[in-house]
PDB file of C-alpha atoms in Angstrom:
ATOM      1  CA  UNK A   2      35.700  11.313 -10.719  1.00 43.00           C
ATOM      2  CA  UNK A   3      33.566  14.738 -11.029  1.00 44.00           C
ATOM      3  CA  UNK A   4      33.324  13.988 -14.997  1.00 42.00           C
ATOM      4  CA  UNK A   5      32.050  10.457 -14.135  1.00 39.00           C
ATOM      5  CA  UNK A   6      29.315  11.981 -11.323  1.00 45.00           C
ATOM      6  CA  UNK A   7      28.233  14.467 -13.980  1.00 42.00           C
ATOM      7  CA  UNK A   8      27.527  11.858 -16.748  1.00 44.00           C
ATOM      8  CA  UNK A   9      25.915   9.177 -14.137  1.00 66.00           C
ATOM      9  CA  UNK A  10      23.425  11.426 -12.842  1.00 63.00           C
ATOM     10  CA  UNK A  11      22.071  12.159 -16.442  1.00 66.00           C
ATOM     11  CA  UNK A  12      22.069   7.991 -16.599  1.00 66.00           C
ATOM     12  CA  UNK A  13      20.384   7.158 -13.393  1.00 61.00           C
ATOM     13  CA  UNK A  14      18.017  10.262 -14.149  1.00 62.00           C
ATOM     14  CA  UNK A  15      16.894   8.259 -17.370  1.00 62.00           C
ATOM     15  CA  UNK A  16      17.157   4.942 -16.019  1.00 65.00           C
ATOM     16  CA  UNK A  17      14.106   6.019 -13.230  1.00 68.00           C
ATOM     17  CA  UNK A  18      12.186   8.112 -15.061  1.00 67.00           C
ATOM     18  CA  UNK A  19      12.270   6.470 -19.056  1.00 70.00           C
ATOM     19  CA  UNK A  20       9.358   4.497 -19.823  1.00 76.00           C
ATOM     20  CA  UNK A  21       9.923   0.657 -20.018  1.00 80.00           C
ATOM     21  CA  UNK A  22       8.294  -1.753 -22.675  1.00 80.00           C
ATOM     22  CA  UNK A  23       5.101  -3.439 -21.581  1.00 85.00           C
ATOM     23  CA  UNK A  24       5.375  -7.018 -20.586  1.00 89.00           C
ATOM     24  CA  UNK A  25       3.863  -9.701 -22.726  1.00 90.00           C
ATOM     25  CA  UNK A  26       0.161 -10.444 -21.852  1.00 93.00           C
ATOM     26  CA  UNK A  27       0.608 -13.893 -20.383  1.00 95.00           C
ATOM     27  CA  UNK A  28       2.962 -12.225 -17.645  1.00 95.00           C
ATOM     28  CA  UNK A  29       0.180  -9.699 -16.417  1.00 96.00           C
ATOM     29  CA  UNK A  30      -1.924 -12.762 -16.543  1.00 97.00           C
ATOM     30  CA  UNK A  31      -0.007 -14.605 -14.395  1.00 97.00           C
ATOM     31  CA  UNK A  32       1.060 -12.221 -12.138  1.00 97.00           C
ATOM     32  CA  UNK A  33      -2.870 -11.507 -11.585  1.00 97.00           C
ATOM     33  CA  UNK A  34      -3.440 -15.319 -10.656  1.00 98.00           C
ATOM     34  CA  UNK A  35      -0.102 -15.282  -8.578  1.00 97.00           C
ATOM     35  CA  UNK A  36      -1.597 -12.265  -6.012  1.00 97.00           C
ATOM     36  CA  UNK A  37      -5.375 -13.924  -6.187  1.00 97.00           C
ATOM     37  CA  UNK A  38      -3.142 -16.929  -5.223  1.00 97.00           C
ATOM     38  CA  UNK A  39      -1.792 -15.073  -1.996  1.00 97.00           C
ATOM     39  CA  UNK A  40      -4.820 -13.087  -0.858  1.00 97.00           C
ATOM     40  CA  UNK A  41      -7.467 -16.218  -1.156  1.00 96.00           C
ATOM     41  CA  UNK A  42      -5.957 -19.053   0.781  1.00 95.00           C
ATOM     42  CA  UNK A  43      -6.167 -17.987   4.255  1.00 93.00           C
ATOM     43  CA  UNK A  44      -3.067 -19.415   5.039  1.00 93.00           C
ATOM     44  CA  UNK A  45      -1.203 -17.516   2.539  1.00 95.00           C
ATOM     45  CA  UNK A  46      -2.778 -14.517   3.244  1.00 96.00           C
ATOM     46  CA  UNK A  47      -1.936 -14.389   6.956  1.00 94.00           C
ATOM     47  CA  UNK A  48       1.688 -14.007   6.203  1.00 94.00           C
ATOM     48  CA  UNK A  49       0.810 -11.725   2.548  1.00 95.00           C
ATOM     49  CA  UNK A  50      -1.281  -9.493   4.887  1.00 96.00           C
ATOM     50  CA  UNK A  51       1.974  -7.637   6.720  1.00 96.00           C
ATOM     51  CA  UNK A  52       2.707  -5.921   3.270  1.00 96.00           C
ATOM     52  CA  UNK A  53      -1.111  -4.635   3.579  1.00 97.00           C
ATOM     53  CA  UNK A  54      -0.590  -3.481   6.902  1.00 97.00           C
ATOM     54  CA  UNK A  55       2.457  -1.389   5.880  1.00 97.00           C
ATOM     55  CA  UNK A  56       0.332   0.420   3.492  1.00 97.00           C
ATOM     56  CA  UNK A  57      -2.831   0.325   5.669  1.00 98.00           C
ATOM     57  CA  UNK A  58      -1.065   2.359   8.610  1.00 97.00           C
ATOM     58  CA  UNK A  59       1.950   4.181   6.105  1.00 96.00           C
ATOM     59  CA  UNK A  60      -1.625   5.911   4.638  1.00 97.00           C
ATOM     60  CA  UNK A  61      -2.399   6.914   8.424  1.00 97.00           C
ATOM     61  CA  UNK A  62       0.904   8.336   8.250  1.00 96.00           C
ATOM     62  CA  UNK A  63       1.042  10.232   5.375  1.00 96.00           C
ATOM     63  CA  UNK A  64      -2.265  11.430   5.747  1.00 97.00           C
ATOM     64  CA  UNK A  65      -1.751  12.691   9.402  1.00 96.00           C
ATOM     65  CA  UNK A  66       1.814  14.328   8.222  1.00 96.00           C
ATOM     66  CA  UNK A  67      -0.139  16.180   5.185  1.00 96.00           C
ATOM     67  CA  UNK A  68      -3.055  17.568   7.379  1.00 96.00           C
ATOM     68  CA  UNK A  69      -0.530  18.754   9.915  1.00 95.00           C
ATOM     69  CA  UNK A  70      -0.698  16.260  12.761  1.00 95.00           C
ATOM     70  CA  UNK A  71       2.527  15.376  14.261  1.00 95.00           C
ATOM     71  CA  UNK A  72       3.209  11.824  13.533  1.00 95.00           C
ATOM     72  CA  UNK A  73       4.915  10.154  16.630  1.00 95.00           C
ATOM     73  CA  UNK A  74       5.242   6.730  15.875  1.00 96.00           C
ATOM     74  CA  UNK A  75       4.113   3.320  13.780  1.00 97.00           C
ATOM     75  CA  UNK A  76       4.146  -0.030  14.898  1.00 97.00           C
ATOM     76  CA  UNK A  77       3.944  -3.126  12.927  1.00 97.00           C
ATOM     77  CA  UNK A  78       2.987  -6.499  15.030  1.00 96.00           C
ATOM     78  CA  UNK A  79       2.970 -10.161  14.037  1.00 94.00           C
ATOM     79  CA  UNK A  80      -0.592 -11.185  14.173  1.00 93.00           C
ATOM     80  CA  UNK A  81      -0.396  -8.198  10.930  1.00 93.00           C
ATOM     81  CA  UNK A  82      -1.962  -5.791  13.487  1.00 93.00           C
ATOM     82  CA  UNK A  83      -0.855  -1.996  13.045  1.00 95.00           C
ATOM     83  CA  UNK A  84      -0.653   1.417  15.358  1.00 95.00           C
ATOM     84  CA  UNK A  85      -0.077   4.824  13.894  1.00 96.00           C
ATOM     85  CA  UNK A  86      -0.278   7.574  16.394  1.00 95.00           C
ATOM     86  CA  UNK A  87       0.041  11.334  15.971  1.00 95.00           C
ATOM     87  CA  UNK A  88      -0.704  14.157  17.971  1.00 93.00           C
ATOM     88  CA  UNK A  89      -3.116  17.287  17.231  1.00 92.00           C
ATOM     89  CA  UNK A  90      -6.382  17.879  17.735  1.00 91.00           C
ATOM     90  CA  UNK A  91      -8.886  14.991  18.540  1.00 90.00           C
ATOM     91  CA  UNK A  92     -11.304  16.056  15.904  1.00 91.00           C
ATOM     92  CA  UNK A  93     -12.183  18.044  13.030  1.00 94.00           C
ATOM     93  CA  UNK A  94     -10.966  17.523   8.991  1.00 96.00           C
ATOM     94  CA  UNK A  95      -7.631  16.419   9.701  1.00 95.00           C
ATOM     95  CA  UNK A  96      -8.328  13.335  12.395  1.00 96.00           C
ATOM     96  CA  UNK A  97     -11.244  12.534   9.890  1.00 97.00           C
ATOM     97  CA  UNK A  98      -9.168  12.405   6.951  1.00 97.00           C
ATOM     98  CA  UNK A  99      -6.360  10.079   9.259  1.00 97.00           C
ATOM     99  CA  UNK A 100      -8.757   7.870  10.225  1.00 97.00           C
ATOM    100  CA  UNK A 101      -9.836   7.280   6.752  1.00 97.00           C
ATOM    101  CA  UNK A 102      -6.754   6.535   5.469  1.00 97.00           C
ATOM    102  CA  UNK A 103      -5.683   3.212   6.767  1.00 97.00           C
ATOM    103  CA  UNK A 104      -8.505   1.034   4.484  1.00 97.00           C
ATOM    104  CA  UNK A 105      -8.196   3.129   1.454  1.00 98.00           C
ATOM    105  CA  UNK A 106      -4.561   3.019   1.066  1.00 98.00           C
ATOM    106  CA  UNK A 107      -3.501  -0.530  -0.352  1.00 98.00           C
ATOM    107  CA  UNK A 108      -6.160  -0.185  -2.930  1.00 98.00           C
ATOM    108  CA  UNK A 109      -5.499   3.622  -4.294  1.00 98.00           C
ATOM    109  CA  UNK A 110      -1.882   2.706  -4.163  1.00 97.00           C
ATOM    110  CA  UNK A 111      -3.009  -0.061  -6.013  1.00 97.00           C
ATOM    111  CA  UNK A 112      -4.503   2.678  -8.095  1.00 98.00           C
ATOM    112  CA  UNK A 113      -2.167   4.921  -8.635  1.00 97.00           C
ATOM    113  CA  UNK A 114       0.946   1.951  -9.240  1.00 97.00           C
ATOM    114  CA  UNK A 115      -1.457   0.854 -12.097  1.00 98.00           C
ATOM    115  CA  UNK A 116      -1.301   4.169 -13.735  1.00 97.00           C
ATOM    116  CA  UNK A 117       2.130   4.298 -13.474  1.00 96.00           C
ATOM    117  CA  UNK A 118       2.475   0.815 -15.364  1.00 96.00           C
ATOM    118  CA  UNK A 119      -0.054   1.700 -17.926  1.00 95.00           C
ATOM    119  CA  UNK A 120       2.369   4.473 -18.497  1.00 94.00           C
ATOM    120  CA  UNK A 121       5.400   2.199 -18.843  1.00 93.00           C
ATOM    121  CA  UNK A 122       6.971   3.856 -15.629  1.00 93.00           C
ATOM    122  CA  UNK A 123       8.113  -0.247 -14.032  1.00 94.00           C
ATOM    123  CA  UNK A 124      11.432   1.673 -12.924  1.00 91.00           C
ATOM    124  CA  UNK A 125       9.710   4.596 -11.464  1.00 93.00           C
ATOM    125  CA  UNK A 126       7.237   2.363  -9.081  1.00 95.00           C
ATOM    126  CA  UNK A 127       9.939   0.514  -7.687  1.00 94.00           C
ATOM    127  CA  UNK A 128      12.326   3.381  -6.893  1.00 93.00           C
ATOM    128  CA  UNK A 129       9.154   5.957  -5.528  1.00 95.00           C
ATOM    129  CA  UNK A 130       7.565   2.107  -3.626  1.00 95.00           C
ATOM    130  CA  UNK A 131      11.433   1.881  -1.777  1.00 94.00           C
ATOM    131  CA  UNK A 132      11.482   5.755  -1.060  1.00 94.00           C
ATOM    132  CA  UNK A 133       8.410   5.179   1.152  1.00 95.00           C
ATOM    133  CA  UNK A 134       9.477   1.956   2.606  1.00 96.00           C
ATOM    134  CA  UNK A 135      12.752   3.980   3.792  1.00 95.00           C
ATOM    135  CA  UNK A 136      10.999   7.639   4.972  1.00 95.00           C
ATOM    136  CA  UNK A 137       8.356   4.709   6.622  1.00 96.00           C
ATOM    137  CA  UNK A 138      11.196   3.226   8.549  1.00 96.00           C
ATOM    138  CA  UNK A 139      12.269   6.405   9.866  1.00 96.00           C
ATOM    139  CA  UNK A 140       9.177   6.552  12.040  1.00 96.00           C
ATOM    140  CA  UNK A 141       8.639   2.574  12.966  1.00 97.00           C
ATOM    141  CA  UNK A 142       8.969   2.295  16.797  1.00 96.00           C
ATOM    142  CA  UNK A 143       9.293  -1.637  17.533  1.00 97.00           C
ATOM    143  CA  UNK A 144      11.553  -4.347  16.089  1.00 97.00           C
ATOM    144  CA  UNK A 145       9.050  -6.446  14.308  1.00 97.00           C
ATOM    145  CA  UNK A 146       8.190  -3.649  12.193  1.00 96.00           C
ATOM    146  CA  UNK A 147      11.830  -2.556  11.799  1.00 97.00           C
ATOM    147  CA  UNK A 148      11.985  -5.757  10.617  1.00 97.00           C
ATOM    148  CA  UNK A 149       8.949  -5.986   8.167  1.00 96.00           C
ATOM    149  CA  UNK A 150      10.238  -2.633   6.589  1.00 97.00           C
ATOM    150  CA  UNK A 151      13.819  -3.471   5.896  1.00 97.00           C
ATOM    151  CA  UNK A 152      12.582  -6.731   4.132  1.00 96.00           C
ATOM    152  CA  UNK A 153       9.960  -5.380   2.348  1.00 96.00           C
ATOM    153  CA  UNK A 154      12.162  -2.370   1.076  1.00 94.00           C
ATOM    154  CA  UNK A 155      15.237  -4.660   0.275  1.00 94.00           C
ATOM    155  CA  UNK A 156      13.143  -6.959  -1.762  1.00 95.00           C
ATOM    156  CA  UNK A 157      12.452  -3.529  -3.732  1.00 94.00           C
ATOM    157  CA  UNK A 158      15.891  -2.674  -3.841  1.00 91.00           C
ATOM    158  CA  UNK A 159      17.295  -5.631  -5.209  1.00 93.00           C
ATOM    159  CA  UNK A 160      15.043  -6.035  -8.024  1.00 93.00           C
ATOM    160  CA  UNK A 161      15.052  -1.987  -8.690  1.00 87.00           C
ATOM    161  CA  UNK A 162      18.498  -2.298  -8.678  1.00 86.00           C
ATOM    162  CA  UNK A 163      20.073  -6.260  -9.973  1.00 87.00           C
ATOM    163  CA  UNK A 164      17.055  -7.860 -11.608  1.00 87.00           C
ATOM    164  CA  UNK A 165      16.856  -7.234 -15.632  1.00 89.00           C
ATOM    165  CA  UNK A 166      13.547  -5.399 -17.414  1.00 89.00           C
ATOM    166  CA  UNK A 167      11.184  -8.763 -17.431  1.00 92.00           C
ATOM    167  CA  UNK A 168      12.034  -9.409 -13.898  1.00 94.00           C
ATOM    168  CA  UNK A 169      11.471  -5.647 -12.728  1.00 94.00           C
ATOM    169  CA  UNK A 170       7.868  -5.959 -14.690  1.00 95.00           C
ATOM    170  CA  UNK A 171       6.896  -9.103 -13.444  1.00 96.00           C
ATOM    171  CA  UNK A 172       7.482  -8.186  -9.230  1.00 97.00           C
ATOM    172  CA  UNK A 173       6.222  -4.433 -10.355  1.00 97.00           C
ATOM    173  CA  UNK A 174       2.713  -5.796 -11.560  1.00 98.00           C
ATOM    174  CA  UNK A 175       2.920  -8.541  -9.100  1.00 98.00           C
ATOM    175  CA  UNK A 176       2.987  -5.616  -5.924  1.00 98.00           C
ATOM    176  CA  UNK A 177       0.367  -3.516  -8.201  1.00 98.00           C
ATOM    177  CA  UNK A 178      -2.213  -6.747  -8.578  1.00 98.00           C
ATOM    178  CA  UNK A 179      -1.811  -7.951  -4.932  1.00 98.00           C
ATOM    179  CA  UNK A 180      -2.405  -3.758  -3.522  1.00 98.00           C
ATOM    180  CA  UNK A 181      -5.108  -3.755  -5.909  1.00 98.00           C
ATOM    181  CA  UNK A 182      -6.907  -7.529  -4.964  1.00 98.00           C
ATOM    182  CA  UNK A 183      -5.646  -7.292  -1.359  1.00 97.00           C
ATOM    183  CA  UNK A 184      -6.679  -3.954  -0.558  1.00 97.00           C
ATOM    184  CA  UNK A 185     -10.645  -5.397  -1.139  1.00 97.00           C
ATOM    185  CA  UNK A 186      -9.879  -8.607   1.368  1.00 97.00           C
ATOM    186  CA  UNK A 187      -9.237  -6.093   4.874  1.00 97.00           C
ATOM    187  CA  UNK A 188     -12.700  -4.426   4.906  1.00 96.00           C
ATOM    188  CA  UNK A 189     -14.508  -7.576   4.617  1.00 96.00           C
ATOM    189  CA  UNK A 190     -13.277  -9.076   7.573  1.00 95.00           C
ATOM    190  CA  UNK A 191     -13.235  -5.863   9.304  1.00 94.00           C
ATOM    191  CA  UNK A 192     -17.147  -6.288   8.806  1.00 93.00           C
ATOM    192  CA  UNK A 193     -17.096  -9.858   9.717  1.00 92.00           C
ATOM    193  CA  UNK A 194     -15.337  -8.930  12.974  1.00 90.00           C
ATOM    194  CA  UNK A 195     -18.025  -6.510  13.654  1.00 88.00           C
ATOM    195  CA  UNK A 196     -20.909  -8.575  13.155  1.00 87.00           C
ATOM    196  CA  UNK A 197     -18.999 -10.878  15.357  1.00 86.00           C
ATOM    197  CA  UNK A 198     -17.004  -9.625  18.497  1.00 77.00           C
ATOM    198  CA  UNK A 199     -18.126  -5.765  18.380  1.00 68.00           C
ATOM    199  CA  UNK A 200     -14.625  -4.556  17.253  1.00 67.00           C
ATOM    200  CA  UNK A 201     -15.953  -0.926  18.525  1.00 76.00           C
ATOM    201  CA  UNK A 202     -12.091   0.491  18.111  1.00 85.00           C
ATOM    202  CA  UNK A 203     -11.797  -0.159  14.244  1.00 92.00           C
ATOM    203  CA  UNK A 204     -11.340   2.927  12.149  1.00 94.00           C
ATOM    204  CA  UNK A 205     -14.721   2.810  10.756  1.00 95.00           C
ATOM    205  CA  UNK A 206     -16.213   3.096  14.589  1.00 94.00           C
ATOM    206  CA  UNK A 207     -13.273   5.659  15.217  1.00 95.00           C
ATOM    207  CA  UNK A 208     -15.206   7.416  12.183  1.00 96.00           C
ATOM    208  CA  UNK A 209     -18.449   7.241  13.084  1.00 95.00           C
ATOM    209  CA  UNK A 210     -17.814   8.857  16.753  1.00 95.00           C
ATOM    210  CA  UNK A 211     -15.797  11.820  14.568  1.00 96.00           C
ATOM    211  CA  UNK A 212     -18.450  12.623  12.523  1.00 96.00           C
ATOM    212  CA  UNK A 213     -21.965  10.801  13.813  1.00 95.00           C
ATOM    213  CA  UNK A 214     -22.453   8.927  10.867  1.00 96.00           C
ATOM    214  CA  UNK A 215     -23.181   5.531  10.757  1.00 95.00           C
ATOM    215  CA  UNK A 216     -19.801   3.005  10.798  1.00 94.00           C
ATOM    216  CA  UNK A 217     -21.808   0.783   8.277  1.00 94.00           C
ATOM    217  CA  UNK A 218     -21.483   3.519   5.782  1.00 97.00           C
ATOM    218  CA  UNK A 219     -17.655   4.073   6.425  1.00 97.00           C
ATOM    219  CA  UNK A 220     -17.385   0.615   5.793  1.00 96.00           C
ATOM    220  CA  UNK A 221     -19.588   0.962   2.660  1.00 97.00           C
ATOM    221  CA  UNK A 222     -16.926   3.792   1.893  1.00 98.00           C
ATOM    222  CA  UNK A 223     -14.049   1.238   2.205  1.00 98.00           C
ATOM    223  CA  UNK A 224     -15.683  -1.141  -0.369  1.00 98.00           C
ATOM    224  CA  UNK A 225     -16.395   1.317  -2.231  1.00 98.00           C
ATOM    225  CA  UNK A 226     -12.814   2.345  -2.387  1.00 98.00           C
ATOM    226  CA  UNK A 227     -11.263  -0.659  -3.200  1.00 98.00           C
ATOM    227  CA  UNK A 228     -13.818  -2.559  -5.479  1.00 98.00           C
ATOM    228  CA  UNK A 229     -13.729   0.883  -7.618  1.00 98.00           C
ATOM    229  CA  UNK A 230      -9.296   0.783  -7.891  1.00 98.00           C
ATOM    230  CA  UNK A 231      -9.502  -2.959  -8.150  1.00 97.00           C
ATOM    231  CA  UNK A 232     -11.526  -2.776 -11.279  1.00 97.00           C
ATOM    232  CA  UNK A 233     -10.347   0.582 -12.825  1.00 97.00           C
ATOM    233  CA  UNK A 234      -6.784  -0.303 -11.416  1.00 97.00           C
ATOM    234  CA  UNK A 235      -7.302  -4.180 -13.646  1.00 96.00           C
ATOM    235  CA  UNK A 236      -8.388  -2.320 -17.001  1.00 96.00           C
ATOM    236  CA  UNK A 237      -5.343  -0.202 -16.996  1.00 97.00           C
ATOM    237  CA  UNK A 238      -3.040  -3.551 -16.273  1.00 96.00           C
ATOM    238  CA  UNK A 239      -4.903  -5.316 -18.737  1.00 94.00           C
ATOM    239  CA  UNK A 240      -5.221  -2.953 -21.535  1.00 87.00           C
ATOM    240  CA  UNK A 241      -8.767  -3.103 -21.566  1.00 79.00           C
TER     241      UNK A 241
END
């Protein structure tokens, strides 16, 4: 039993962190128009939008727990709403940095999943994508997010685990695509909401009362953000 231990761990050490082939070009291609085909219908996208959300308040999260803010809680909701809250001071770097996080983190881990596939790491994405999906969980405090979580991060477990090489590349650049084209949709309607109904409790007004600058230019910063990983993030999945 030790002797089989020993010998696995060398295995499973290889199996995460070898590089796998690229896919064939029509599967990026599809897998491109398969995530434009979730985030543009709205109807589609309602339902799409709860893996956005996890990302959108996991980057509060992280963020907050790398500034040194104690993270107390997350909670997911059904209408794809999110609340992170942590504790520390009410200003300065590290509640600036928090704030900022929420729109900016679907598309730069968009990003950074791209670079990881350009570099033939498909294994690597899934395993590191269910590794946050499980320390995530650890800190969700209501049962629809429980239940968003242990979905989301099964559906990465399965395929990580069961599903063969093509299958593993075709979900990996499916996730990387719709991060990458759905982390562009959320700031647009966060500005349509403003223009709208006020929405003077979004992150980008959270922003501007941290710092005194103007929320239009935090929101400028968000589609900055994602427009920038969506293109450099679709040259590195397209070879280009």
């Amino acid at each position: 039993m030790d002797s089989l231990a020993l010998t696995s761990l060398p295995d499973l050490w290889d199996r995460v962190f070898a590089s796998q082939p690229d896919p064939d070009r029509w599967v990026v291609i599809a897998t491109l128009v398969a995530a434009l085909a979730v985030v543009v219908p709205h109807g589609l996208w309602r339902v799409a939008r709860n893996a956005i959300t996890i990302a959108h308040e996991g980057g509060h999260g992280l963020v907050a727990l790398l500034t040194g803010r104690t993270l107390t809680g997350i909670r997911l909701h059904s209408d794809t709403s999110g609340l992170t809250v942590s504790r520390g001071k009410p200003y300065g770097l590290g509640m600036i940095l928090t704030a900022a996080a929420g729109y900016t983190a679907p598309p730069l881990l968009g990003l950074g999943g791209a670079a990881l596939l350009a570099a033939g790491h498909i294994t690597l994405l899934l395993w590191l994508a269910t590794a946050l999906l499980v320390v995530m969980l650890v800190m969700i405090r209501n049962a629809y997010g429980v239940l968003t979580v242990v979905l989301t991060g099964g559906m990465f477990l399965l395929v990580s685990w069961l599903a063969g090489p093509q299958v593993q590349a075709a979900f990996a650049y499916a996730v990387v695509w719709f991060l990458l084209v759905g982390g562009v949709r959320p700031a647009f309607e966060l500005q349509t909401k403003r223009a709208r109904e006020g929405a003077r409790d979004s992150d980008a007004d959270q922003l501007s009362r941290l710092t005194h600058v103007p929320a239009a230019l935090w929101l400028f910063l968000f589609h900055t953000v994602s427009l920038c990983s969506v293109m450099g993030g679709g040259r590195w999945l397209l070879g280009v």
